[in-house]
PDB file of C-alpha atoms and ligand atoms in Angstrom:
ATOM      1  CA  MET P   1      -4.217 114.878 -75.373  1.00 60.00           C
ATOM      2  CA  LYS P   2      -6.188 117.695 -73.988  1.00 65.00           C
ATOM      3  CA  GLU P   3      -8.996 116.835 -72.001  1.00 72.00           C
ATOM      4  CA  GLN P   4     -11.858 118.120 -73.523  1.00 81.00           C
ATOM      5  CA  ILE P   5     -16.049 118.871 -72.080  1.00 84.00           C
ATOM      6  CA  TYR P   6     -17.035 115.487 -74.479  1.00 88.00           C
ATOM      7  CA  THR P   7     -13.753 113.425 -73.432  1.00 91.00           C
ATOM      8  CA  ILE P   8     -14.663 113.705 -69.864  1.00 94.00           C
ATOM      9  CA  PRO P   9     -17.291 110.895 -68.963  1.00 95.00           C
ATOM     10  CA  VAL P  10     -14.729 108.612 -71.266  1.00 96.00           C
ATOM     11  CA  ASN P  11     -11.743 109.093 -69.186  1.00 95.00           C
ATOM     12  CA  GLU P  12     -13.941 109.166 -66.055  1.00 96.00           C
ATOM     13  CA  GLY P  13     -14.915 106.053 -66.824  1.00 97.00           C
ATOM     14  CA  PHE P  14     -11.826 104.681 -66.953  1.00 97.00           C
ATOM     15  CA  GLU P  15     -10.490 106.054 -63.604  1.00 96.00           C
ATOM     16  CA  GLU P  16     -13.154 104.761 -61.298  1.00 97.00           C
ATOM     17  CA  GLY P  17     -11.384 101.831 -62.439  1.00 96.00           C
ATOM     18  CA  GLY P  18     -13.428  97.772 -61.242  1.00 97.00           C
ATOM     19  CA  GLU P  19     -14.332  95.261 -64.084  1.00 98.00           C
ATOM     20  CA  CYS P  20     -15.825  97.565 -66.655  1.00 98.00           C
ATOM     21  CA  PRO P  21     -15.792 101.062 -67.530  1.00 98.00           C
ATOM     22  CA  PHE P  22     -18.796 101.217 -70.142  1.00 98.00           C
ATOM     23  CA  CYS P  23     -20.519  99.947 -67.573  1.00 98.00           C
ATOM     24  CA  ASN P  24     -18.525 102.507 -65.126  1.00 98.00           C
ATOM     25  CA  MET P  25     -20.642 105.123 -68.100  1.00 98.00           C
ATOM     26  CA  TYR P  26     -23.432 103.640 -68.505  1.00 97.00           C
ATOM     27  CA  HIS P  27     -24.811 103.476 -64.937  1.00 96.00           C
ATOM     28  CA  LYS P  28     -23.679 107.182 -63.992  1.00 96.00           C
ATOM     29  CA  LEU P  29     -25.529 107.755 -67.292  1.00 96.00           C
ATOM     30  CA  GLU P  30     -28.312 106.500 -65.896  1.00 96.00           C
ATOM     31  CA  LYS P  31     -28.276 107.794 -62.041  1.00 95.00           C
ATOM     32  CA  ASP P  32     -28.211 110.577 -63.956  1.00 95.00           C
ATOM     33  CA  ALA P  33     -31.659 111.044 -66.490  1.00 95.00           C
ATOM     34  CA  VAL P  34     -33.413 108.948 -63.220  1.00 95.00           C
ATOM     35  CA  ASP P  35     -32.717 112.102 -60.998  1.00 94.00           C
ATOM     36  CA  TYR P  36     -33.329 113.917 -64.030  1.00 93.00           C
ATOM     37  CA  MET P  37     -36.369 112.332 -64.284  1.00 93.00           C
ATOM     38  CA  LEU P  38     -38.210 112.496 -60.616  1.00 93.00           C
ATOM     39  CA  GLY P  39     -36.722 116.192 -60.578  1.00 91.00           C
ATOM     40  CA  ALA P  40     -39.852 117.694 -61.537  1.00 83.00           C
ATOM     41  CA  SER P  41     -39.060 116.908 -66.142  1.00 88.00           C
ATOM     42  CA  TYR P  42     -42.095 115.039 -66.006  1.00 86.00           C
ATOM     43  CA  MET P  43     -44.340 117.974 -64.597  1.00 91.00           C
ATOM     44  CA  GLU P  44     -42.417 119.187 -68.800  1.00 93.00           C
ATOM     45  CA  ASP P  45     -45.397 118.993 -71.169  1.00 95.00           C
ATOM     46  CA  ASP P  46     -43.518 117.386 -73.933  1.00 95.00           C
ATOM     47  CA  ILE P  47     -41.740 115.187 -71.380  1.00 95.00           C
ATOM     48  CA  ARG P  48     -44.869 113.287 -70.124  1.00 96.00           C
ATOM     49  CA  MET P  49     -46.015 113.085 -73.482  1.00 96.00           C
ATOM     50  CA  GLU P  50     -42.887 110.852 -73.795  1.00 96.00           C
ATOM     51  CA  THR P  51     -43.599 109.644 -70.497  1.00 96.00           C
ATOM     52  CA  ASN P  52     -47.129 109.128 -71.330  1.00 97.00           C
ATOM     53  CA  ARG P  53     -46.957 106.699 -75.021  1.00 96.00           C
ATOM     54  CA  LEU P  54     -43.009 104.793 -73.780  1.00 97.00           C
ATOM     55  CA  GLY P  55     -43.182 104.112 -69.638  1.00 97.00           C
ATOM     56  CA  PHE P  56     -39.944 103.051 -68.561  1.00 97.00           C
ATOM     57  CA  CYS P  57     -38.614  98.928 -68.481  1.00 97.00           C
ATOM     58  CA  LYS P  58     -38.708  97.215 -65.413  1.00 95.00           C
ATOM     59  CA  LYS P  59     -35.521  98.350 -64.393  1.00 95.00           C
ATOM     60  CA  HIS P  60     -35.778 101.714 -64.049  1.00 96.00           C
ATOM     61  CA  TYR P  61     -39.780 101.824 -62.453  1.00 96.00           C
ATOM     62  CA  ASP P  62     -37.177  99.637 -59.542  1.00 94.00           C
ATOM     63  CA  MET P  63     -34.560 102.730 -59.847  1.00 94.00           C
ATOM     64  CA  MET P  64     -37.545 104.999 -59.499  1.00 95.00           C
ATOM     65  CA  TYR P  65     -39.336 103.615 -57.343  1.00 95.00           C
ATOM     66  CA  LYS P  66     -35.971 103.542 -54.249  1.00 93.00           C
ATOM     67  CA  GLU P  67     -36.137 107.086 -54.815  1.00 89.00           C
ATOM     68  CA  GLN P  68     -37.766 109.060 -52.662  1.00 83.00           C
ATOM     69  CA  ASN P  69     -39.975 110.834 -55.216  1.00 90.00           C
ATOM     70  CA  ARG P  70     -42.926 109.218 -54.777  1.00 92.00           C
ATOM     71  CA  LEU P  71     -45.455 111.893 -55.841  1.00 94.00           C
ATOM     72  CA  GLY P  72     -43.791 112.347 -59.660  1.00 94.00           C
ATOM     73  CA  VAL P  73     -44.006 107.685 -60.145  1.00 95.00           C
ATOM     74  CA  ALA P  74     -47.097 108.300 -59.288  1.00 96.00           C
ATOM     75  CA  LEU P  75     -47.960 111.962 -61.033  1.00 95.00           C
ATOM     76  CA  MET P  76     -46.192 109.580 -65.004  1.00 96.00           C
ATOM     77  CA  LEU P  77     -47.736 106.653 -64.060  1.00 97.00           C
ATOM     78  CA  HIS P  78     -51.376 108.403 -63.199  1.00 97.00           C
ATOM     79  CA  THR P  79     -51.252 109.911 -67.526  1.00 97.00           C
ATOM     80  CA  HIS P  80     -49.342 106.296 -68.808  1.00 98.00           C
ATOM     81  CA  ILE P  81     -52.383 104.393 -67.490  1.00 98.00           C
ATOM     82  CA  GLN P  82     -54.398 107.139 -68.809  1.00 97.00           C
ATOM     83  CA  LYS P  83     -53.658 106.321 -72.480  1.00 97.00           C
ATOM     84  CA  LEU P  84     -52.928 103.530 -72.386  1.00 97.00           C
ATOM     85  CA  CYS P  85     -56.430 102.705 -71.350  1.00 95.00           C
ATOM     86  CA  ALA P  86     -57.587 105.178 -74.244  1.00 94.00           C
ATOM     87  CA  ASP P  87     -55.199 102.776 -76.534  1.00 94.00           C
ATOM     88  CA  LEU P  88     -56.253  99.638 -75.743  1.00 92.00           C
ATOM     89  CA  GLU P  89     -60.832 100.516 -76.017  1.00 89.00           C
ATOM     90  CA  LYS P  90     -59.598 101.978 -79.158  1.00 88.00           C
ATOM     91  CA  LEU P  91     -58.380  98.751 -79.936  1.00 86.00           C
ATOM     92  CA  CYS P  92     -61.383  97.183 -78.384  1.00 82.00           C
ATOM     93  CA  PRO P  93     -64.795  98.268 -79.581  1.00 72.00           C
ATOM     94  CA  GLU P  94     -66.120  95.502 -79.043  1.00 65.00           C
ATOM     95  CA  LEU P  95     -65.390  95.856 -75.598  1.00 64.00           C
ATOM     96  CA  LYS P  96     -67.394  99.197 -74.640  1.00 63.00           C
ATOM     97  CA  GLY P  97     -70.196  97.642 -76.579  1.00 57.00           C
ATOM     98  CA  GLU P  98     -69.744  99.217 -79.737  1.00 51.00           C
ATOM     99  CA  GLY P  99     -70.359  96.130 -81.972  1.00 52.00           C
ATOM    100  CA  LYS P 100     -67.987  93.070 -82.854  1.00 54.00           C
ATOM    101  CA  LYS P 101     -66.070  93.908 -85.387  1.00 55.00           C
ATOM    102  CA  GLY P 102     -64.407  90.403 -86.169  1.00 58.00           C
ATOM    103  CA  LEU P 103     -61.964  91.229 -83.454  1.00 62.00           C
ATOM    104  CA  PHE P 104     -60.009  88.373 -81.787  1.00 67.00           C
ATOM    105  CA  SER P 105     -62.394  86.245 -83.910  1.00 63.00           C
ATOM    106  CA  LYS P 106     -60.699  83.145 -84.229  1.00 63.00           C
ATOM    107  CA  GLY P 107     -59.689  81.874 -87.798  1.00 58.00           C
ATOM    108  CA  SER P 108     -59.318  84.843 -89.544  1.00 56.00           C
ATOM    109  CA  LYS P 109     -55.198  86.247 -88.911  1.00 55.00           C
ATOM    110  CA  GLY P 110     -54.126  89.203 -87.964  1.00 52.00           C
ATOM    111  CA  GLU P 111     -56.773  90.345 -85.903  1.00 70.00           C
ATOM    112  CA  ASP P 112     -55.314  90.323 -82.238  1.00 80.00           C
ATOM    113  CA  LYS P 113     -53.961  94.313 -81.892  1.00 84.00           C
ATOM    114  CA  VAL P 114     -53.516  94.201 -78.810  1.00 89.00           C
ATOM    115  CA  SER P 115     -50.791  91.547 -78.254  1.00 90.00           C
ATOM    116  CA  PRO P 116     -48.566  93.627 -80.586  1.00 92.00           C
ATOM    117  CA  TYR P 117     -49.335  97.428 -78.597  1.00 94.00           C
ATOM    118  CA  ILE P 118     -48.764  95.443 -75.541  1.00 95.00           C
ATOM    119  CA  ASP P 119     -45.469  94.432 -77.143  1.00 95.00           C
ATOM    120  CA  GLY P 120     -44.430  97.750 -78.498  1.00 95.00           C
ATOM    121  CA  VAL P 121     -45.189  99.586 -74.855  1.00 95.00           C
ATOM    122  CA  LEU P 122     -42.715  96.572 -72.829  1.00 96.00           C
ATOM    123  CA  ASP P 123     -40.057  97.405 -74.642  1.00 96.00           C
ATOM    124  CA  SER P 124     -40.506 100.985 -74.809  1.00 97.00           C
ATOM    125  CA  CYS P 125     -38.652 103.010 -72.021  1.00 98.00           C
ATOM    126  CA  TYR P 126     -38.887 106.483 -71.913  1.00 97.00           C
ATOM    127  CA  VAL P 127     -34.435 106.063 -69.500  1.00 97.00           C
ATOM    128  CA  CYS P 128     -33.394 103.601 -71.577  1.00 97.00           C
ATOM    129  CA  ASN P 129     -33.710 105.611 -74.795  1.00 96.00           C
ATOM    130  CA  LYS P 130     -32.461 108.609 -73.365  1.00 94.00           C
ATOM    131  CA  ILE P 131     -29.068 106.526 -71.597  1.00 96.00           C
ATOM    132  CA  SER P 132     -28.610 104.886 -75.503  1.00 95.00           C
ATOM    133  CA  SER P 133     -28.261 107.680 -77.560  1.00 90.00           C
ATOM    134  CA  ASP P 134     -25.564 109.763 -74.971  1.00 93.00           C
ATOM    135  CA  PHE P 135     -24.207 105.833 -74.554  1.00 96.00           C
ATOM    136  CA  ASP P 136     -23.636 105.763 -78.235  1.00 94.00           C
ATOM    137  CA  ARG P 137     -21.224 108.815 -78.267  1.00 94.00           C
ATOM    138  CA  TYR P 138     -19.297 107.384 -75.500  1.00 96.00           C
ATOM    139  CA  PHE P 139     -17.921 104.214 -77.920  1.00 96.00           C
ATOM    140  CA  ASP P 140     -17.607 107.346 -80.981  1.00 95.00           C
ATOM    141  CA  THR P 141     -15.488 109.556 -78.281  1.00 96.00           C
ATOM    142  CA  PHE P 142     -13.230 106.310 -77.207  1.00 97.00           C
ATOM    143  CA  PHE P 143     -12.709 106.000 -80.816  1.00 97.00           C
ATOM    144  CA  PHE P 144     -11.578 109.513 -81.808  1.00 95.00           C
ATOM    145  CA  MET P 145      -9.535 109.494 -78.718  1.00 95.00           C
ATOM    146  CA  TRP P 146      -8.071 105.835 -79.433  1.00 96.00           C
ATOM    147  CA  LYS P 147      -7.302 107.166 -82.928  1.00 95.00           C
ATOM    148  CA  LYS P 148      -6.017 110.150 -81.503  1.00 91.00           C
ATOM    149  CA  ASP P 149      -3.291 109.052 -79.580  1.00 79.00           C
ATOM    150  CA  ASN P 150      -1.334 106.736 -76.900  1.00 91.00           C
ATOM    151  CA  GLU P 151      -3.275 107.871 -73.173  1.00 93.00           C
ATOM    152  CA  LEU P 152      -6.051 106.485 -73.839  1.00 95.00           C
ATOM    153  CA  LYS P 153      -4.537 103.271 -75.110  1.00 96.00           C
ATOM    154  CA  GLU P 154      -2.708 103.455 -72.080  1.00 97.00           C
ATOM    155  CA  LYS P 155      -5.662 103.331 -69.430  1.00 97.00           C
ATOM    156  CA  VAL P 156      -7.092 100.562 -71.472  1.00 98.00           C
ATOM    157  CA  LYS P 157      -3.948  98.689 -70.782  1.00 97.00           C
ATOM    158  CA  ASN P 158      -3.926  99.432 -67.381  1.00 97.00           C
ATOM    159  CA  SER P 159      -8.150  98.692 -67.092  1.00 98.00           C
ATOM    160  CA  LYS P 160      -9.639  95.567 -66.517  1.00 98.00           C
ATOM    161  CA  GLY P 161     -11.003  94.821 -69.714  1.00 98.00           C
ATOM    162  CA  PHE P 162     -14.218  95.189 -70.343  1.00 98.00           C
ATOM    163  CA  CYS P 163     -18.195  93.374 -69.699  1.00 98.00           C
ATOM    164  CA  LEU P 164     -19.393  90.637 -72.225  1.00 98.00           C
ATOM    165  CA  GLU P 165     -21.829  92.942 -74.089  1.00 98.00           C
ATOM    166  CA  HIS P 166     -19.276  96.058 -73.799  1.00 98.00           C
ATOM    167  CA  PHE P 167     -16.402  93.468 -74.425  1.00 98.00           C
ATOM    168  CA  LYS P 168     -18.426  92.594 -77.660  1.00 98.00           C
ATOM    169  CA  MET P 169     -20.155  96.586 -79.303  1.00 97.00           C
ATOM    170  CA  LEU P 170     -15.882  97.369 -79.045  1.00 97.00           C
ATOM    171  CA  LEU P 171     -14.949  94.857 -81.146  1.00 98.00           C
ATOM    172  CA  GLU P 172     -18.210  95.887 -84.089  1.00 97.00           C
ATOM    173  CA  THR P 173     -17.827  99.653 -84.049  1.00 96.00           C
ATOM    174  CA  ALA P 174     -13.258  98.823 -84.307  1.00 97.00           C
ATOM    175  CA  GLN P 175     -14.731  97.475 -87.600  1.00 96.00           C
ATOM    176  CA  LYS P 176     -16.500 100.074 -88.150  1.00 96.00           C
ATOM    177  CA  LYS P 177     -14.669 102.701 -86.988  1.00 96.00           C
ATOM    178  CA  LEU P 178     -10.448 101.648 -87.666  1.00 97.00           C
ATOM    179  CA  ASN P 179      -8.643 101.377 -90.637  1.00 96.00           C
ATOM    180  CA  ALA P 180      -6.863  97.788 -91.220  1.00 97.00           C
ATOM    181  CA  SER P 181      -4.084  98.517 -89.520  1.00 96.00           C
ATOM    182  CA  ALA P 182      -5.569 100.337 -86.593  1.00 96.00           C
ATOM    183  CA  TYR P 183      -8.058  97.672 -86.355  1.00 97.00           C
ATOM    184  CA  GLU P 184      -5.180  95.405 -85.877  1.00 97.00           C
ATOM    185  CA  GLU P 185      -3.383  96.722 -83.498  1.00 97.00           C
ATOM    186  CA  PHE P 186      -6.751  97.817 -81.827  1.00 97.00           C
ATOM    187  CA  ILE P 187      -7.510  93.366 -81.781  1.00 98.00           C
ATOM    188  CA  ASP P 188      -3.812  92.663 -79.914  1.00 98.00           C
ATOM    189  CA  ILE P 189      -4.210  95.087 -77.598  1.00 98.00           C
ATOM    190  CA  VAL P 190      -7.852  94.453 -76.414  1.00 98.00           C
ATOM    191  CA  VAL P 191      -8.321  90.784 -76.931  1.00 98.00           C
ATOM    192  CA  PRO P 192      -5.745  89.609 -74.547  1.00 98.00           C
ATOM    193  CA  LEU P 193      -6.330  92.013 -72.178  1.00 98.00           C
ATOM    194  CA  GLN P 194     -10.363  90.115 -72.506  1.00 98.00           C
ATOM    195  CA  LEU P 195      -9.307  86.444 -72.280  1.00 98.00           C
ATOM    196  CA  GLU P 196      -6.674  87.739 -70.066  1.00 98.00           C
ATOM    197  CA  ASN P 197      -8.617  88.940 -67.220  1.00 98.00           C
ATOM    198  CA  MET P 198     -11.796  86.501 -67.202  1.00 98.00           C
ATOM    199  CA  ARG P 199      -9.422  84.247 -66.631  1.00 98.00           C
ATOM    200  CA  ARG P 200      -8.454  86.768 -63.796  1.00 98.00           C
ATOM    201  CA  LEU P 201     -11.889  86.356 -61.978  1.00 97.00           C
ATOM    202  CA  GLU P 202     -12.532  82.823 -63.015  1.00 98.00           C
ATOM    203  CA  LYS P 203     -10.070  82.391 -60.524  1.00 97.00           C
ATOM    204  CA  GLU P 204     -11.032  84.743 -58.326  1.00 97.00           C
ATOM    205  CA  VAL P 205     -14.581  83.190 -58.523  1.00 97.00           C
ATOM    206  CA  GLU P 206     -13.392  80.156 -57.626  1.00 97.00           C
ATOM    207  CA  HIS P 207     -10.919  81.281 -54.950  1.00 96.00           C
ATOM    208  CA  PHE P 208     -15.028  82.369 -53.073  1.00 96.00           C
ATOM    209  CA  THR P 209     -16.083  78.995 -54.141  1.00 96.00           C
ATOM    210  CA  ASN P 210     -13.583  76.929 -51.575  1.00 95.00           C
ATOM    211  CA  LYS P 211     -13.814  79.453 -49.249  1.00 93.00           C
ATOM    212  CA  PHE P 212     -17.043  77.107 -48.727  1.00 93.00           C
ATOM    213  CA  ASP P 213     -14.614  74.808 -48.331  1.00 93.00           C
ATOM    214  CA  HIS P 214     -13.416  74.136 -44.230  1.00 92.00           C
ATOM    215  CA  LYS P 215     -10.207  72.673 -45.747  1.00 93.00           C
ATOM    216  CA  TYR P 216      -9.719  77.059 -46.765  1.00 90.00           C
ATOM    217  CA  LYS P 217     -10.725  78.513 -43.241  1.00 89.00           C
ATOM    218  CA  ASP P 218      -7.783  79.603 -42.885  1.00 91.00           C
ATOM    219  CA  VAL P 219      -6.678  80.464 -46.601  1.00 92.00           C
ATOM    220  CA  ASP P 220      -7.089  84.444 -46.245  1.00 93.00           C
ATOM    221  CA  TRP P 221      -9.911  85.727 -48.892  1.00 92.00           C
ATOM    222  CA  GLY P 222      -7.495  87.915 -51.117  1.00 92.00           C
ATOM    223  CA  THR P 223      -9.557  89.670 -53.327  1.00 92.00           C
ATOM    224  CA  ALA P 224     -12.048  87.305 -54.051  1.00 91.00           C
ATOM    225  CA  LYS P 225     -14.304  88.763 -51.511  1.00 92.00           C
ATOM    226  CA  ASP P 226     -16.139  90.809 -54.156  1.00 95.00           C
ATOM    227  CA  ALA P 227     -15.869  88.492 -56.480  1.00 96.00           C
ATOM    228  CA  LEU P 228     -19.550  87.450 -56.822  1.00 96.00           C
ATOM    229  CA  PRO P 229     -20.649  91.449 -57.530  1.00 97.00           C
ATOM    230  CA  ARG P 230     -17.722  91.401 -60.033  1.00 97.00           C
ATOM    231  CA  ALA P 231     -18.320  88.668 -61.415  1.00 98.00           C
ATOM    232  CA  ILE P 232     -22.083  89.144 -62.494  1.00 98.00           C
ATOM    233  CA  LEU P 233     -20.718  93.328 -63.521  1.00 98.00           C
ATOM    234  CA  LYS P 234     -18.559  91.428 -66.006  1.00 98.00           C
ATOM    235  CA  ILE P 235     -20.882  88.624 -67.292  1.00 98.00           C
ATOM    236  CA  SER P 236     -24.475  90.317 -67.301  1.00 97.00           C
ATOM    237  CA  SER P 237     -22.977  94.662 -67.211  1.00 96.00           C
ATOM    238  CA  GLN P 238     -25.226  94.490 -64.171  1.00 93.00           C
ATOM    239  CA  LYS P 239     -24.490  95.743 -60.911  1.00 92.00           C
ATOM    240  CA  VAL P 240     -25.823  93.986 -57.441  1.00 90.00           C
ATOM    241  CA  GLU P 241     -25.961  96.084 -54.567  1.00 79.00           C
ATOM    242  CA  ASP P 242     -24.909  94.284 -50.244  1.00 71.00           C
TER     243      ASP P 242
HETATM  244 ZN1   ZN D   1     -20.571  96.926 -69.186  1.00 84.33          ZN
HETATM  245 ZN1   ZN D   2     -34.975 101.443 -68.694  1.00 84.33          ZN
END
């Protein structure tokens, strides 16, 4: 299949290898999104209004903090906190001396509007939102390519399977996107591939644990040396760095 601009990220995800091509695609999007955030996009009013409202999740605060643009992070945090203060003050008028209006009073239901508001803030992230629409499109593209010809099928067969989360997403999307016979073919290729590779990784992690036993000290590490970060990615989709 001729490479189109929208098929490039999917092909690159598979070419990179490793335990999950979709994690490769996700981490690339994530890095681009963090770079974009700190590349002065926060100076644009419409973006800043959104970051003020949504804030970021733990992981993306952490990633942004590690980038060398502390001023950018500080500017976004400053106006995000301003927005949080203004919203909380609106939700808690009695704390501003405007007379108790029953907020936080016990016994009446539904008075605490603060906890749901905080839940909303904790659950929202500008970077996660930005990534998710692009990432969903990669799944659409994957199935578009899958139906088109055999090139992607070969790439899948030569891959090491997927992380659990993206394996699940593939199974769910396949249900929606493929007709009965194509779905059957997909399952026949992907499920054994996934199980074989989970078993392969189980053996690698076992070998890793054996290497802590002096009985095995002269046995070669083989592929087990980096089995731990690969296993963590396979199970949790989390990329851990040394
Ligand atoms: Zn993955
Ligand atoms: Zn996030």
